[in-house]
Short mmCIF file of the C-alpha atoms (twelve columns), coordinates in Angstrom:
data_MODEL
# 
_entry.id   MODEL 
# 
loop_
_atom_site.group_PDB 
_atom_site.id 
_atom_site.type_symbol 
_atom_site.label_atom_id 
_atom_site.label_alt_id 
_atom_site.label_comp_id 
_atom_site.label_asym_id 
_atom_site.label_seq_id 
_atom_site.Cartn_x 
_atom_site.Cartn_y 
_atom_site.Cartn_z 
_atom_site.pdbx_PDB_model_num 
ATOM 1   C CA . GLN A 1   -17.195 3.188   -9.025  1 
ATOM 2   C CA . VAL A 2   -14.181 1.690   -7.308  1 
ATOM 3   C CA . GLN A 3   -12.102 4.359   -5.631  1 
ATOM 4   C CA . LEU A 4   -8.845  4.069   -3.729  1 
ATOM 5   C CA . VAL A 5   -7.415  7.209   -2.165  1 
ATOM 6   C CA . GLU A 6   -3.961  7.142   -0.626  1 
ATOM 7   C CA . SER A 7   -2.711  9.723   1.818   1 
ATOM 8   C CA . GLY A 8   -0.058  10.226  4.468   1 
ATOM 9   C CA . GLY A 9   3.043   10.539  2.356   1 
ATOM 10  C CA . GLY A 10  5.542   13.312  2.700   1 
ATOM 11  C CA . LEU A 11  9.131   14.198  3.433   1 
ATOM 12  C CA . VAL A 12  10.778  12.397  6.315   1 
ATOM 13  C CA . GLN A 13  14.337  12.002  7.547   1 
ATOM 14  C CA . PRO A 14  16.091  8.634   7.532   1 
ATOM 15  C CA . GLY A 15  15.016  6.666   10.563  1 
ATOM 16  C CA . GLY A 16  11.691  8.439   10.705  1 
ATOM 17  C CA . SER A 17  8.184   7.082   10.382  1 
ATOM 18  C CA . LEU A 18  5.099   7.637   8.293   1 
ATOM 19  C CA . ARG A 19  1.650   6.084   8.311   1 
ATOM 20  C CA . LEU A 20  -0.043  5.767   4.947   1 
ATOM 21  C CA . SER A 21  -3.775  5.336   4.562   1 
ATOM 22  C CA . CYS A 22  -5.866  4.008   1.709   1 
ATOM 23  C CA . VAL A 23  -9.543  4.900   1.955   1 
ATOM 24  C CA . THR A 24  -11.686 2.805   -0.348  1 
ATOM 25  C CA . SER A 25  -15.218 2.913   -1.699  1 
ATOM 26  C CA . GLY A 26  -17.317 1.393   -4.443  1 
ATOM 27  C CA . PHE A 27  -16.724 -2.247  -3.595  1 
ATOM 28  C CA . THR A 28  -17.001 -4.707  -0.753  1 
ATOM 29  C CA . PHE A 29  -13.706 -3.953  0.907   1 
ATOM 30  C CA . SER A 30  -13.927 -6.825  3.367   1 
ATOM 31  C CA . SER A 31  -14.109 -9.326  0.504   1 
ATOM 32  C CA . TYR A 32  -10.730 -8.389  -0.933  1 
ATOM 33  C CA . ALA A 33  -7.159  -8.918  -0.013  1 
ATOM 34  C CA . MET A 34  -5.282  -5.668  -0.444  1 
ATOM 35  C CA . SER A 35  -1.769  -4.618  -1.246  1 
ATOM 36  C CA . TRP A 36  0.651   -1.723  -1.230  1 
ATOM 37  C CA . TYR A 37  2.989   -1.110  -4.141  1 
ATOM 38  C CA . ARG A 38  5.629   1.508   -4.669  1 
ATOM 39  C CA . GLN A 39  7.471   2.938   -7.625  1 
ATOM 40  C CA . ALA A 40  10.766  4.723   -7.242  1 
ATOM 41  C CA . PRO A 41  12.080  7.075   -9.930  1 
ATOM 42  C CA . GLY A 42  13.401  5.090   -12.873 1 
ATOM 43  C CA . LYS A 43  12.368  1.758   -11.404 1 
ATOM 44  C CA . GLU A 44  9.579   -0.736  -11.906 1 
ATOM 45  C CA . ARG A 45  6.569   -0.717  -9.640  1 
ATOM 46  C CA . GLU A 46  7.111   -3.298  -6.923  1 
ATOM 47  C CA . LEU A 47  4.942   -5.065  -4.404  1 
ATOM 48  C CA . VAL A 48  5.644   -3.857  -0.879  1 
ATOM 49  C CA . ALA A 49  3.098   -5.681  1.250   1 
ATOM 50  C CA . SER A 50  -0.191  -7.519  1.091   1 
ATOM 51  C CA . ILE A 51  -2.873  -8.497  3.559   1 
ATOM 52  C CA . GLY A 52  -5.782  -10.907 3.512   1 
ATOM 53  C CA . SER A 53  -9.381  -9.812  3.496   1 
ATOM 54  C CA . VAL A 54  -9.774  -10.155 7.260   1 
ATOM 55  C CA . GLY A 55  -6.273  -9.015  8.117   1 
ATOM 56  C CA . SER A 56  -4.784  -12.463 7.779   1 
ATOM 57  C CA . SER A 57  -1.544  -13.514 6.139   1 
ATOM 58  C CA . PRO A 58  0.356   -10.240 5.968   1 
ATOM 59  C CA . ASN A 59  3.293   -10.512 3.613   1 
ATOM 60  C CA . TYR A 60  6.171   -8.166  2.961   1 
ATOM 61  C CA . ALA A 61  8.923   -7.622  0.500   1 
ATOM 62  C CA . ASP A 62  12.269  -8.569  1.991   1 
ATOM 63  C CA . SER A 63  13.402  -4.972  1.711   1 
ATOM 64  C CA . VAL A 64  10.757  -3.754  4.169   1 
ATOM 65  C CA . LYS A 65  10.238  -6.767  6.409   1 
ATOM 66  C CA . GLY A 66  10.594  -5.848  10.052  1 
ATOM 67  C CA . ARG A 67  10.156  -2.141  9.358   1 
ATOM 68  C CA . PHE A 68  6.730   -1.862  7.725   1 
ATOM 69  C CA . THR A 69  3.403   -3.113  9.023   1 
ATOM 70  C CA . ILE A 70  0.330   -3.508  6.852   1 
ATOM 71  C CA . SER A 71  -3.078  -3.448  8.502   1 
ATOM 72  C CA . ARG A 72  -6.706  -2.799  7.716   1 
ATOM 73  C CA . ASP A 73  -9.914  -1.680  9.359   1 
ATOM 74  C CA . ASN A 74  -12.792 -3.255  7.500   1 
ATOM 75  C CA . ALA A 75  -15.331 -1.178  9.419   1 
ATOM 76  C CA . LYS A 76  -13.730 1.931   7.907   1 
ATOM 77  C CA . ASN A 77  -12.956 0.429   4.480   1 
ATOM 78  C CA . THR A 78  -9.402  1.553   5.041   1 
ATOM 79  C CA . MET A 79  -5.969  -0.019  4.737   1 
ATOM 80  C CA . TYR A 80  -2.816  1.286   6.364   1 
ATOM 81  C CA . LEU A 81  0.916   0.993   5.998   1 
ATOM 82  C CA . GLN A 82  2.958   1.903   9.032   1 
ATOM 83  C CA . MET A 83  6.495   2.632   7.895   1 
ATOM 84  C CA . ASN A 84  9.221   2.805   10.516  1 
ATOM 85  C CA . SER A 85  12.991  3.123   10.313  1 
ATOM 86  C CA . LEU A 86  12.664  4.653   6.884   1 
ATOM 87  C CA . LYS A 87  15.621  4.577   4.535   1 
ATOM 88  C CA . PRO A 88  16.422  6.698   1.490   1 
ATOM 89  C CA . GLU A 89  15.765  3.665   -0.703  1 
ATOM 90  C CA . ASP A 90  12.150  3.713   0.492   1 
ATOM 91  C CA . THR A 91  11.646  6.901   -1.503  1 
ATOM 92  C CA . ALA A 92  8.863   6.230   -3.988  1 
ATOM 93  C CA . VAL A 93  5.268   6.880   -4.829  1 
ATOM 94  C CA . TYR A 94  3.181   4.437   -2.827  1 
ATOM 95  C CA . TYR A 95  0.026   2.968   -4.315  1 
ATOM 96  C CA . CYS A 96  -2.930  1.082   -2.938  1 
ATOM 97  C CA . LYS A 97  -4.337  -1.852  -4.908  1 
ATOM 98  C CA . ARG A 98  -6.930  -4.576  -4.621  1 
ATOM 99  C CA . VAL A 99  -5.612  -8.102  -4.936  1 
ATOM 100 C CA . ARG A 100 -7.266  -9.914  -7.825  1 
ATOM 101 C CA . ARG A 101 -9.927  -12.429 -6.924  1 
ATOM 102 C CA . SER A 102 -10.657 -13.459 -10.506 1 
ATOM 103 C CA . GLY A 103 -7.250  -13.108 -12.109 1 
ATOM 104 C CA . ARG A 104 -8.670  -10.519 -14.509 1 
ATOM 105 C CA . SER A 105 -6.267  -7.638  -14.917 1 
ATOM 106 C CA . ASP A 106 -9.000  -5.504  -16.471 1 
ATOM 107 C CA . LEU A 107 -10.608 -5.311  -13.041 1 
ATOM 108 C CA . ASP A 108 -7.481  -3.958  -11.354 1 
ATOM 109 C CA . ALA A 109 -7.994  -0.791  -9.378  1 
ATOM 110 C CA . TRP A 110 -5.244  1.561   -8.254  1 
ATOM 111 C CA . GLY A 111 -5.166  4.659   -6.165  1 
ATOM 112 C CA . GLN A 112 -3.533  7.863   -7.354  1 
ATOM 113 C CA . GLY A 113 -0.484  7.304   -5.180  1 
ATOM 114 C CA . THR A 114 1.089   9.250   -2.357  1 
ATOM 115 C CA . PRO A 115 4.750   10.249  -2.581  1 
ATOM 116 C CA . VAL A 116 7.214   9.393   0.152   1 
ATOM 117 C CA . THR A 117 10.617  11.038  0.221   1 
ATOM 118 C CA . VAL A 118 13.214  9.904   2.734   1 
ATOM 119 C CA . SER A 119 16.066  12.357  2.802   1 
ATOM 120 C CA . SER A 120 18.235  14.414  5.107   1 
# 
């Protein structure tokens, strides 16, 4: 069974840093592009960053570009999101997701999410 387990969230002050992890199992991790999403209270879930199957073509939402870095370690079946210079508007639950290879939404897999709160 496909499993995605996020961790690393917490409470951090503005300007601080966090490193999120997404440990995966149940599929060939190295065959999939991966992505991070987030959902803030009262807002739609939004794409934060994505990365190709071999770590190629990292892409970022404009709101996080230059502050966040997505990476992956295929030997560990794990994806990371290094978040620096955090702002209060980064407060959200952060989710790990496989990027579709087939276009079939019924095959989407999400983690349970890890909450990030940026506050003084």
